Amino acid sequence: MYGALVIGLAASLLFTRLIFYPIVIYFVDRKGLRRYPAMSFLAGVTNIPYMIQSARGTRSKRLSELHKKQPVLRVGPNSLSYGDARAIKDIYGHSTKCIKDDMYDLLSGSHFNLADVIDKKEHQRKRKILSSAYALKNLEDWEFKVIDKVTKMCNQFDQRCSTTKESSLNADANVIDWRAWSNFFTMDAIADIGLNFPLGFLEQGDDITISESLDGTTRLVSYRECLHSQITAQSHLVWSYGWYSSLVKWSRRLPTRYRKLFSVGEGFDGIVIHQVRKRLRQYQKGEKLDDFFQALMEAKDGSPNHLPFGEIVAEISIMLNAGSLSTAVAINNVMYMLLKHPDVLARLRDEVDAVADNDEVSIAYDKVKDLPYLRACLDESLRILPPTPFNLPRKTPSEGCEILGQWVPGSTTVSMSSYVAHRDPNVFPDPEVFRPERWLGEAGKQLQPYFITFSAGARGCIGRNISYLEQTTIIASIIHRYDLALANPEAPQASYEHLNMNPGPLPVRVRLRGGK
Ligand code: HEM
């Protein structure tokens, strides 16, 4: 009898918390958010529709469709999504009063890193320490590390593709998975820039590496599988906000898909721990190496930054994560776009050939960094297929603020997806057309404030210069050395959106260009 009473009480508590209370809040509408059209039936009452869209992996595409009709959409009980690119300044610009919303807190570990810290002062402190590590000047010092990875990738491609002039681009033996190789390239490059040892994936031809638990036990894992599993699980569940911690706890206990995803995802934390411990031992022995880790530990004048171990792990984790993932997607996508648009590829190749020697394998950054058409191709691909397309959520200040000339109440989540912003036809006419020319000259400069692939303002990407260094050198060098073609020209590039866009394999045929 007591059992039935307890079950009844628990059921009515759940009903009240999950259904009754949200409906009451919806109708009381203290913030006046009901005036905004909802993304779907129930989106004003619960975050579940947004979670479902996220789990489908097509969230930004769906929002882009909906925003064609509505500049502002209610995507959750306390959450607004914007579709008019003029809102960028209000939400993300340097003078915005908005801060990162609670999602970042939920995804942070024991210590905040530069990307998930919310508090403005704490962010400034971290950004000051890290800006010397990410500074443009360091790019010159680190260029040789990237060039080394380009050479390693070309060595692998040379072995895999036919060297005879007559060989055809139809030979199956010449097929490589461009998606995987671009990722091996970025993972090796960022580990070398950051920690002074490449992971060796370009030489191995796979991404198997050591993951170490806190007690020192080690095992072999796939870097990409671990990272993507972790982000996939987070990207489905985090939009439940207040329920997130409980959902993670329960999904780890019950035999759900998320149990597997989280457990595989832990392998990534172990990769970071292994790399940090290895590098820390070198540092403690007094070895001064030229890498990001050194800049993290000491200011330029040699004074120590006194970061706790947890904060070092957090910063190296975001560097290995953000530093490898999005750039690989960018390199994958631009190659796909070039192969789909042979006229663009031909024009780009002429531009690169004009500055590179015939037999140059890895083209020096200095030669290609200012090529306007190359940069236009990269930016057009980053516009049409931004690697980080999700609505980066920001919270309005407690007193509220104006967005698009309309007052939005305090502590409301506001956001805009770069995928959506880059399809605003008032800024980017024919938004679905891949047209690098739009970025050239004065007209191209006018587009920059609406280009938010790297976000904008004080929370904009600190690694974009490293990313352009990698994208520019690899694309210029590869198209200069090889003829390439899509192995399945009719197949669209499959992509699943978690927090990043995650394209599937991209089989590409490679052949040394005639006469080499
Ligand atoms: C094409 C490549 C890249 C894209 C599309 C990209 C995109 C972004 C975006 C959209 C943000 C804002 C995130 C938010 O507000 O939640 C961001 C921040 C950040 N990115 Fe990148 N990123 C790229 C490459 C890199 C690289 C190579 C690194 C490191 C080497 C890096 C490190 C970071 C860090 C540390 C932040 C946080 C900055 C802050 O809040 O002060 N990113 N990035």
Coordinates of C-alpha atoms and ligand atoms in Angstrom, one line a residue:
M1 CA 0.0 0.0 0.0
Y2 CA 2.8 2.4 0.9
G3 CA 4.6 1.3 -2.3
A4 CA 1.6 2.4 -4.4
L5 CA 1.4 5.7 -2.5
V6 CA 5.1 6.4 -3.2
I7 CA 4.8 5.5 -6.9
G8 CA 1.6 7.7 -7.2
L9 CA 3.4 10.6 -5.5
A10 CA 6.5 10.3 -7.7
A11 CA 4.3 10.1 -10.8
S12 CA 2.4 13.3 -9.9
L13 CA 5.6 15.1 -9.0
L14 CA 7.0 14.2 -12.4
F15 CA 3.8 15.2 -14.1
T16 CA 3.9 18.6 -12.4
R17 CA 7.5 19.2 -13.1
L18 CA 7.6 18.0 -16.7
I19 CA 4.2 18.9 -18.0
F20 CA 2.0 21.1 -15.7
Y21 CA 4.6 23.6 -14.6
P22 CA 6.0 24.3 -18.2
I23 CA 2.5 24.8 -19.5
V24 CA 1.7 27.2 -16.7
I25 CA 4.9 29.1 -17.4
Y26 CA 4.1 29.2 -21.1
F27 CA 0.6 30.8 -20.5
V28 CA 1.8 33.2 -17.8
D29 CA 4.4 34.3 -20.3
R30 CA 6.3 36.7 -18.0
K31 CA 8.9 37.5 -20.6
G32 CA 6.4 38.1 -23.4
L33 CA 8.1 35.5 -25.6
R34 CA 4.8 34.1 -27.0
R35 CA 4.8 37.0 -29.5
Y36 CA 7.6 35.1 -31.4
P37 CA 6.6 32.3 -33.8
A38 CA 7.7 28.9 -32.4
M39 CA 10.0 26.6 -34.3
S40 CA 7.5 23.9 -33.9
F41 CA 4.4 22.9 -31.9
L42 CA 5.5 22.7 -28.2
A43 CA 8.8 24.6 -28.8
G44 CA 7.5 27.4 -26.5
V45 CA 6.8 24.8 -23.7
T46 CA 9.8 22.5 -23.8
N47 CA 13.3 22.1 -25.3
I48 CA 12.5 18.6 -26.6
P49 CA 11.7 19.7 -30.2
Y50 CA 15.1 21.4 -30.4
M51 CA 16.8 18.3 -28.9
I52 CA 15.0 16.1 -31.6
Q53 CA 16.2 18.4 -34.3
S54 CA 19.7 18.1 -32.9
A55 CA 19.6 14.4 -32.8
R56 CA 18.5 14.3 -36.4
G57 CA 21.8 16.0 -37.3
T58 CA 20.1 18.6 -39.5
R59 CA 19.3 21.4 -37.0
S60 CA 20.9 24.3 -38.9
K61 CA 19.4 23.2 -42.3
R62 CA 15.9 23.1 -40.7
L63 CA 16.4 26.5 -39.0
S64 CA 17.6 27.9 -42.3
E65 CA 14.3 26.8 -44.0
L66 CA 12.2 28.2 -41.2
H67 CA 14.1 31.5 -41.1
K68 CA 13.3 32.2 -44.7
K69 CA 9.9 33.2 -43.5
Q70 CA 10.6 34.3 -39.9
P71 CA 13.5 36.6 -38.8
V72 CA 13.1 35.5 -35.2
L73 CA 12.0 32.1 -33.9
R74 CA 11.3 30.8 -30.5
V75 CA 13.3 27.5 -30.4
G76 CA 12.8 26.7 -26.7
P77 CA 10.8 28.1 -23.7
N78 CA 13.6 30.6 -23.0
S79 CA 15.4 30.6 -26.3
L80 CA 15.3 32.8 -29.5
S81 CA 17.0 32.1 -32.8
Y82 CA 17.7 34.9 -35.2
G83 CA 17.8 34.7 -39.0
D84 CA 18.6 38.3 -40.0
A85 CA 22.4 38.8 -40.3
R86 CA 22.1 42.3 -38.9
A87 CA 21.5 40.7 -35.5
I88 CA 25.2 39.5 -35.4
K89 CA 26.4 42.8 -34.0
D90 CA 23.9 42.8 -31.2
I91 CA 24.4 39.2 -30.1
Y92 CA 28.1 38.6 -30.8
G93 CA 29.7 42.0 -31.6
H94 CA 32.5 43.6 -29.5
S95 CA 30.0 45.9 -27.7
T96 CA 27.4 43.2 -27.0
K97 CA 26.1 43.0 -23.5
C98 CA 25.3 39.3 -23.9
I99 CA 27.4 36.6 -22.4
K100 CA 27.8 32.9 -23.1
D101 CA 24.7 31.0 -21.8
D102 CA 24.6 28.1 -19.3
M103 CA 25.2 25.5 -22.0
Y104 CA 28.9 26.3 -21.8
D105 CA 28.9 25.7 -18.0
L106 CA 27.2 22.3 -18.5
L107 CA 29.8 21.2 -21.0
S108 CA 32.8 22.4 -19.0
G109 CA 34.9 19.9 -17.0
S110 CA 36.5 20.4 -13.6
H111 CA 38.1 23.6 -14.9
F112 CA 36.9 26.1 -17.5
N113 CA 38.9 26.5 -20.7
L114 CA 39.1 29.6 -22.9
A115 CA 36.1 28.5 -25.0
D116 CA 33.6 27.5 -22.2
V117 CA 34.5 30.1 -19.5
I118 CA 31.5 32.4 -19.1
D119 CA 32.6 35.1 -16.7
K120 CA 34.0 38.1 -18.6
K121 CA 36.9 38.9 -16.3
E122 CA 38.0 35.3 -16.1
H123 CA 37.8 35.1 -19.9
Q124 CA 40.0 38.2 -20.3
R125 CA 42.6 36.8 -17.9
K126 CA 42.7 33.5 -19.9
R127 CA 42.7 35.3 -23.3
K128 CA 45.6 37.5 -22.1
I129 CA 47.7 34.4 -21.2
L130 CA 46.8 32.6 -24.4
S131 CA 47.0 35.4 -26.9
S132 CA 50.8 35.2 -26.8
A133 CA 50.5 31.5 -27.7
Y134 CA 48.1 32.1 -30.5
A135 CA 49.7 35.4 -31.7
L136 CA 50.3 36.0 -35.4
K137 CA 54.0 36.3 -34.8
N138 CA 54.2 32.7 -33.6
L139 CA 52.7 31.6 -36.9
E140 CA 56.0 32.3 -38.6
D141 CA 57.8 30.1 -36.0
W142 CA 55.3 27.3 -36.4
E143 CA 55.0 27.4 -40.2
F144 CA 57.7 24.8 -40.6
K145 CA 55.7 22.3 -38.5
V146 CA 52.7 22.7 -40.8
I147 CA 54.9 22.5 -43.9
D148 CA 56.4 19.3 -42.5
K149 CA 52.9 17.8 -42.3
V150 CA 52.1 18.8 -45.9
T151 CA 55.2 17.0 -47.0
K152 CA 54.3 13.9 -45.0
M153 CA 50.8 13.9 -46.6
C154 CA 52.3 14.2 -50.1
N155 CA 54.7 11.4 -49.4
Q156 CA 51.7 9.2 -48.6
F157 CA 49.7 10.3 -51.6
D158 CA 52.8 9.7 -53.9
Q159 CA 52.9 6.1 -52.7
R160 CA 49.2 5.6 -53.3
C161 CA 48.8 7.2 -56.7
S162 CA 50.2 6.2 -60.0
T163 CA 53.2 8.1 -61.2
T164 CA 52.9 7.5 -64.9
K165 CA 51.7 10.2 -67.1
E166 CA 49.3 7.9 -68.9
S167 CA 47.6 6.6 -65.7
S168 CA 44.0 7.4 -65.6
L169 CA 42.0 9.1 -62.9
N170 CA 39.7 6.2 -63.1
A171 CA 42.0 3.7 -61.5
D172 CA 40.6 2.4 -58.2
A173 CA 44.0 2.0 -56.8
N174 CA 44.3 5.8 -56.7
V175 CA 41.4 6.4 -54.4
I176 CA 42.1 8.0 -51.0
D177 CA 39.6 9.1 -48.3
W178 CA 40.2 12.9 -48.4
R179 CA 38.1 13.4 -45.2
A180 CA 40.3 11.0 -43.2
W181 CA 43.6 12.4 -44.5
S182 CA 42.6 16.0 -43.9
N183 CA 41.9 15.0 -40.3
F184 CA 45.2 13.2 -39.9
F185 CA 46.9 16.4 -41.2
T186 CA 45.2 18.8 -38.8
M187 CA 45.6 16.4 -35.8
D188 CA 49.3 16.0 -36.4
A189 CA 49.7 19.7 -37.1
I190 CA 48.0 20.9 -33.9
A191 CA 49.7 18.4 -31.7
D192 CA 53.1 19.5 -33.0
I193 CA 52.3 23.2 -32.7
G194 CA 50.8 22.7 -29.3
L195 CA 52.9 20.0 -27.6
N196 CA 55.9 19.7 -29.9
F197 CA 55.2 16.1 -30.9
P198 CA 53.0 15.1 -33.8
L199 CA 50.7 12.2 -33.1
G200 CA 52.2 10.4 -36.1
F201 CA 48.9 9.8 -37.9
L202 CA 50.1 10.9 -41.3
E203 CA 52.8 8.3 -41.1
Q204 CA 50.6 5.6 -39.6
G205 CA 47.7 6.3 -42.1
D206 CA 45.3 5.9 -39.2
D207 CA 44.3 7.8 -36.0
I208 CA 45.0 5.1 -33.3
T209 CA 46.7 6.6 -30.3
I210 CA 47.2 6.2 -26.5
S211 CA 44.5 7.1 -24.0
E212 CA 45.5 7.3 -20.4
S213 CA 43.2 7.2 -17.4
L214 CA 44.0 9.2 -14.2
D215 CA 45.4 6.1 -12.5
G216 CA 47.9 5.7 -15.4
T217 CA 46.3 2.8 -17.2
T218 CA 46.7 3.1 -20.9
R219 CA 44.8 1.7 -23.9
L220 CA 44.7 2.3 -27.7
V221 CA 41.8 4.3 -29.1
S222 CA 40.7 6.1 -32.3
Y223 CA 41.1 9.8 -31.8
R224 CA 38.3 10.7 -34.2
E225 CA 35.9 8.1 -32.9
C226 CA 36.4 9.3 -29.3
L227 CA 36.1 13.0 -30.1
H228 CA 33.0 12.6 -32.3
S229 CA 31.2 10.2 -29.8
Q230 CA 31.7 12.7 -27.0
I231 CA 30.4 15.7 -29.0
T232 CA 27.5 13.7 -30.5
A233 CA 26.2 12.7 -27.1
Q234 CA 26.6 16.2 -25.7
S235 CA 25.0 17.9 -28.7
H236 CA 21.8 15.8 -28.3
L237 CA 21.4 16.2 -24.6
V238 CA 22.8 19.6 -23.6
W239 CA 19.8 21.5 -24.8
S240 CA 17.8 20.1 -22.0
Y241 CA 19.7 22.6 -19.8
G242 CA 18.5 22.0 -16.2
W243 CA 18.0 18.3 -16.9
Y244 CA 21.4 17.7 -18.6
S245 CA 23.3 16.4 -15.6
S246 CA 20.6 13.9 -14.7
L247 CA 20.3 12.8 -18.3
V248 CA 24.0 12.2 -18.5
K249 CA 23.9 10.3 -15.2
W250 CA 21.0 8.1 -16.2
S251 CA 22.1 7.5 -19.7
R252 CA 25.4 6.2 -18.4
R253 CA 23.6 3.8 -16.2
L254 CA 21.0 2.5 -18.5
P255 CA 21.7 0.5 -21.7
T256 CA 21.2 3.4 -24.0
R257 CA 23.1 4.6 -27.1
Y258 CA 24.4 7.4 -25.0
R259 CA 26.1 5.1 -22.5
K260 CA 28.3 3.8 -25.4
L261 CA 28.9 7.3 -26.8
F262 CA 29.9 8.7 -23.5
S263 CA 32.1 5.7 -22.7
V264 CA 33.9 5.9 -26.0
G265 CA 34.1 9.7 -25.6
E266 CA 36.0 9.3 -22.4
G267 CA 38.9 8.0 -24.5
F268 CA 39.4 11.6 -25.7
D269 CA 39.9 12.9 -22.2
G270 CA 42.5 10.1 -21.8
I271 CA 44.3 11.2 -25.0
V272 CA 44.6 14.7 -23.6
I273 CA 45.8 13.5 -20.2
H274 CA 48.4 11.3 -21.8
Q275 CA 49.8 14.1 -24.0
V276 CA 49.8 16.6 -21.1
R277 CA 51.6 14.3 -18.7
K278 CA 54.2 13.5 -21.4
R279 CA 54.8 17.2 -22.2
L280 CA 54.8 18.2 -18.5
R281 CA 57.6 15.7 -17.7
Q282 CA 59.7 17.4 -20.4
Y283 CA 58.9 20.8 -19.0
Q284 CA 59.7 19.8 -15.5
K285 CA 63.1 18.5 -16.7
G286 CA 63.7 22.1 -17.8
E287 CA 63.4 21.6 -21.5
K288 CA 62.3 24.8 -23.2
L289 CA 60.5 23.9 -26.4
D290 CA 59.0 26.1 -28.9
D291 CA 55.3 25.3 -28.6
F292 CA 52.0 26.4 -27.3
F293 CA 52.5 24.5 -24.1
Q294 CA 55.5 26.6 -23.2
A295 CA 53.6 29.8 -23.9
L296 CA 50.8 28.4 -21.6
M297 CA 53.2 27.7 -18.7
E298 CA 55.3 30.9 -18.9
A299 CA 54.9 34.5 -20.0
K300 CA 57.4 35.9 -22.5
D301 CA 59.7 37.2 -19.8
G302 CA 59.9 33.7 -18.3
S303 CA 57.7 34.3 -15.3
P304 CA 55.5 31.3 -14.6
N305 CA 51.7 31.5 -15.1
H306 CA 51.1 29.1 -12.2
L307 CA 48.1 27.3 -13.8
P308 CA 46.7 24.3 -11.9
F309 CA 47.0 20.9 -13.6
G310 CA 43.3 20.9 -14.3
E311 CA 43.4 24.2 -16.1
I312 CA 46.4 23.1 -18.3
V313 CA 44.4 19.9 -19.2
A314 CA 41.4 22.0 -20.0
E315 CA 43.3 24.4 -22.3
I316 CA 45.2 21.6 -24.1
S317 CA 41.9 19.7 -24.5
I318 CA 40.2 22.6 -26.3
M319 CA 43.3 23.2 -28.4
L320 CA 43.4 19.6 -29.5
N321 CA 39.6 19.5 -30.0
A322 CA 38.9 22.9 -31.7
G323 CA 42.3 22.9 -33.3
S324 CA 41.9 19.7 -35.2
L325 CA 38.2 19.2 -35.8
S326 CA 36.9 22.3 -37.6
T327 CA 40.0 22.9 -39.8
A328 CA 39.8 19.3 -41.0
V329 CA 36.1 19.9 -41.9
A330 CA 37.1 23.1 -43.7
I331 CA 39.8 21.4 -45.7
N332 CA 37.4 18.5 -46.6
N333 CA 34.7 20.9 -47.7
V334 CA 36.7 23.2 -49.8
M335 CA 38.2 20.2 -51.7
Y336 CA 34.7 18.9 -52.3
M337 CA 33.6 22.3 -53.6
L338 CA 36.6 22.7 -55.9
L339 CA 36.0 19.2 -57.4
K340 CA 32.4 20.0 -57.9
H341 CA 33.3 23.3 -59.7
P342 CA 36.1 22.5 -62.2
D343 CA 36.1 26.1 -63.6
V344 CA 36.9 27.4 -60.1
L345 CA 39.6 24.8 -59.5
A346 CA 41.2 25.7 -62.9
R347 CA 41.3 29.4 -62.0
L348 CA 42.7 28.6 -58.6
R349 CA 45.4 26.3 -60.0
D350 CA 46.5 29.0 -62.4
E351 CA 46.9 31.4 -59.5
V352 CA 49.0 28.9 -57.4
D353 CA 51.1 27.7 -60.4
A354 CA 52.1 31.3 -61.1
V355 CA 53.9 31.6 -57.7
A356 CA 55.1 28.0 -57.0
D357 CA 58.1 26.3 -58.6
N358 CA 57.2 23.3 -60.8
D359 CA 58.7 20.7 -58.5
E360 CA 57.8 22.4 -55.2
V361 CA 56.1 19.9 -52.9
S362 CA 55.1 21.9 -49.9
I363 CA 54.6 25.5 -50.9
A364 CA 55.9 28.1 -48.5
Y365 CA 53.1 30.1 -46.7
D366 CA 54.7 33.4 -47.8
K367 CA 54.1 32.6 -51.4
V368 CA 50.4 31.7 -51.1
K369 CA 49.1 33.6 -48.0
D370 CA 48.0 36.7 -50.0
L371 CA 46.6 35.0 -53.1
P372 CA 43.2 36.6 -53.4
Y373 CA 41.4 33.8 -55.3
L374 CA 42.8 31.1 -52.9
R375 CA 41.5 33.0 -49.9
A376 CA 38.2 33.7 -51.7
C377 CA 37.7 29.9 -52.4
L378 CA 38.4 29.1 -48.7
D379 CA 36.0 31.8 -47.5
E380 CA 33.3 30.9 -49.9
S381 CA 33.5 27.3 -48.7
L382 CA 33.5 28.4 -45.1
R383 CA 30.5 30.5 -45.8
I384 CA 28.4 27.9 -47.5
L385 CA 29.4 25.0 -45.3
P386 CA 30.6 26.5 -42.0
P387 CA 32.3 23.8 -39.9
T388 CA 30.7 25.1 -36.7
P389 CA 27.2 25.9 -37.7
F390 CA 25.3 25.5 -34.5
N391 CA 23.5 28.4 -32.8
L392 CA 26.2 29.6 -30.4
P393 CA 23.9 30.5 -27.4
R394 CA 24.3 33.8 -25.6
K395 CA 22.4 35.1 -22.6
T396 CA 21.0 38.7 -22.5
P397 CA 22.1 40.7 -19.4
S398 CA 19.7 40.6 -16.4
E399 CA 18.3 44.0 -17.4
G400 CA 17.6 42.9 -21.0
C401 CA 18.9 44.4 -24.2
E402 CA 18.0 45.4 -27.7
I403 CA 18.4 43.0 -30.5
L404 CA 17.4 44.0 -34.1
G405 CA 15.9 47.1 -32.5
Q406 CA 13.6 45.1 -30.3
W407 CA 13.9 44.9 -26.5
V408 CA 14.6 41.3 -25.3
P409 CA 14.1 40.5 -21.6
G410 CA 16.9 39.6 -19.3
S411 CA 18.5 36.1 -19.1
T412 CA 17.0 35.0 -22.4
T413 CA 19.0 32.8 -24.6
V414 CA 19.6 34.4 -28.0
S415 CA 21.6 32.9 -30.9
M416 CA 22.3 32.8 -34.6
S417 CA 23.7 29.9 -36.7
S418 CA 26.4 30.8 -39.1
Y419 CA 24.8 28.4 -41.6
V420 CA 21.6 30.6 -41.4
A421 CA 23.4 34.0 -41.3
H422 CA 25.4 33.0 -44.4
R423 CA 22.2 32.3 -46.3
D424 CA 20.7 35.8 -45.7
P425 CA 20.0 36.8 -49.4
N426 CA 20.1 40.5 -48.5
V427 CA 23.8 40.1 -47.8
F428 CA 24.8 37.0 -49.9
P429 CA 22.7 37.0 -53.1
D430 CA 22.1 33.5 -54.5
P431 CA 23.3 32.1 -51.1
E432 CA 23.3 28.4 -52.3
V433 CA 25.6 29.2 -55.2
F434 CA 29.4 28.5 -54.6
R435 CA 30.9 31.7 -56.0
P436 CA 34.3 32.7 -54.7
E437 CA 34.3 35.9 -56.7
R438 CA 31.9 37.5 -54.2
W439 CA 34.8 37.8 -51.8
L440 CA 37.1 39.7 -54.1
G441 CA 37.9 43.4 -54.0
E442 CA 35.9 46.0 -52.2
A443 CA 32.6 44.1 -52.4
G444 CA 34.2 41.2 -50.6
K445 CA 35.4 43.5 -47.7
Q446 CA 31.8 44.7 -47.2
L447 CA 30.8 41.1 -46.5
Q448 CA 33.2 40.5 -43.6
P449 CA 31.0 41.8 -40.8
Y450 CA 28.4 39.1 -41.8
F451 CA 30.9 36.3 -42.1
I452 CA 30.7 34.5 -38.8
T453 CA 32.3 31.1 -39.4
F454 CA 34.8 32.0 -36.6
S455 CA 32.1 33.9 -34.7
A456 CA 32.8 37.5 -33.8
G457 CA 33.7 40.0 -31.1
A458 CA 35.6 39.2 -27.9
R459 CA 34.5 35.5 -28.1
G460 CA 35.6 35.0 -31.7
C461 CA 37.9 32.2 -32.6
I462 CA 41.5 32.7 -31.3
G463 CA 42.8 30.0 -33.6
R464 CA 41.7 31.3 -37.0
N465 CA 45.2 32.4 -38.1
I466 CA 46.5 28.9 -37.4
S467 CA 43.5 27.5 -39.3
Y468 CA 44.2 29.7 -42.4
L469 CA 47.8 28.7 -42.3
E470 CA 46.9 25.1 -42.5
Q471 CA 44.1 25.4 -45.0
T472 CA 46.1 27.7 -47.3
T473 CA 49.3 25.5 -47.4
I474 CA 47.6 22.2 -47.8
I475 CA 45.1 23.2 -50.5
A476 CA 47.7 25.1 -52.6
S477 CA 50.3 22.3 -52.3
I478 CA 47.9 19.5 -53.1
I479 CA 46.2 21.1 -56.2
H480 CA 49.6 22.1 -57.4
R481 CA 51.0 18.6 -57.2
Y482 CA 48.0 16.4 -58.1
D483 CA 45.1 16.0 -60.4
L484 CA 42.1 15.0 -58.3
A485 CA 38.5 13.9 -59.0
L486 CA 35.6 12.7 -56.9
A487 CA 35.4 8.9 -57.0
N488 CA 31.6 9.1 -56.7
P489 CA 30.8 12.4 -58.6
E490 CA 27.0 12.0 -58.3
A491 CA 27.0 11.3 -54.6
P492 CA 26.3 14.3 -52.3
Q493 CA 28.7 14.8 -49.4
A494 CA 27.0 13.1 -46.5
S495 CA 27.3 15.2 -43.3
Y496 CA 25.9 14.9 -39.8
E497 CA 25.7 18.0 -37.6
H498 CA 26.5 17.6 -33.9
L499 CA 28.1 20.8 -32.5
N500 CA 30.3 20.8 -35.6
M501 CA 29.5 19.6 -39.0
N502 CA 30.9 16.1 -39.4
P503 CA 31.2 15.1 -43.0
G504 CA 31.4 11.4 -43.9
P505 CA 34.1 9.8 -46.0
L506 CA 35.1 11.6 -49.2
P507 CA 36.6 9.2 -51.7
V508 CA 38.9 11.1 -54.1
R509 CA 41.1 9.8 -56.9
V510 CA 44.6 11.3 -57.0
R511 CA 47.2 11.3 -59.7
L512 CA 50.5 13.2 -60.0
R513 CA 50.1 16.0 -62.4
G514 CA 51.5 15.4 -65.9
G515 CA 55.2 15.7 -66.3
K516 CA 56.1 15.5 -62.6
Ligands
HEM1 C1 38.0 26.3 -39.7 C2 38.5 26.2 -38.4 C3 37.8 26.8 -37.2 C4 36.5 27.2 -37.1 C5 35.4 27.2 -38.1 C6 36.4 27.7 -35.7 C7 35.2 28.2 -35.2 C8 35.1 28.8 -33.9 C9 34.0 29.4 -33.4 C10 32.6 29.5 -34.1 C11 34.2 29.8 -32.1 C12 33.3 30.5 -31.1 C13 32.7 29.3 -30.3 C14 31.6 29.7 -29.3 O1 31.3 30.9 -29.2 O2 31.1 28.8 -28.6 C15 35.6 29.5 -31.9 C16 36.3 29.8 -30.7 C17 37.5 29.2 -30.4 N1 38.3 28.5 -31.2 FE1 38.0 28.2 -33.2 N2 37.6 27.6 -35.1 C18 38.5 27.0 -36.0 C19 39.8 26.7 -35.7 C20 40.4 26.8 -34.5 C21 41.8 26.4 -34.2 C22 42.8 25.9 -35.3 C23 41.9 26.6 -32.9 C24 43.1 26.3 -32.1 C25 44.3 26.1 -32.5 C26 40.7 27.1 -32.3 C27 40.5 27.4 -31.0 C28 39.4 28.1 -30.5 C29 39.3 28.6 -29.2 C30 40.3 28.4 -28.0 C31 38.1 29.3 -29.1 C32 37.5 30.1 -27.9 C33 37.9 31.5 -28.0 C34 37.4 32.4 -26.9 O3 36.2 32.2 -26.4 O4 38.1 33.4 -26.5 N3 39.8 27.2 -33.3 N4 36.1 28.9 -33.0

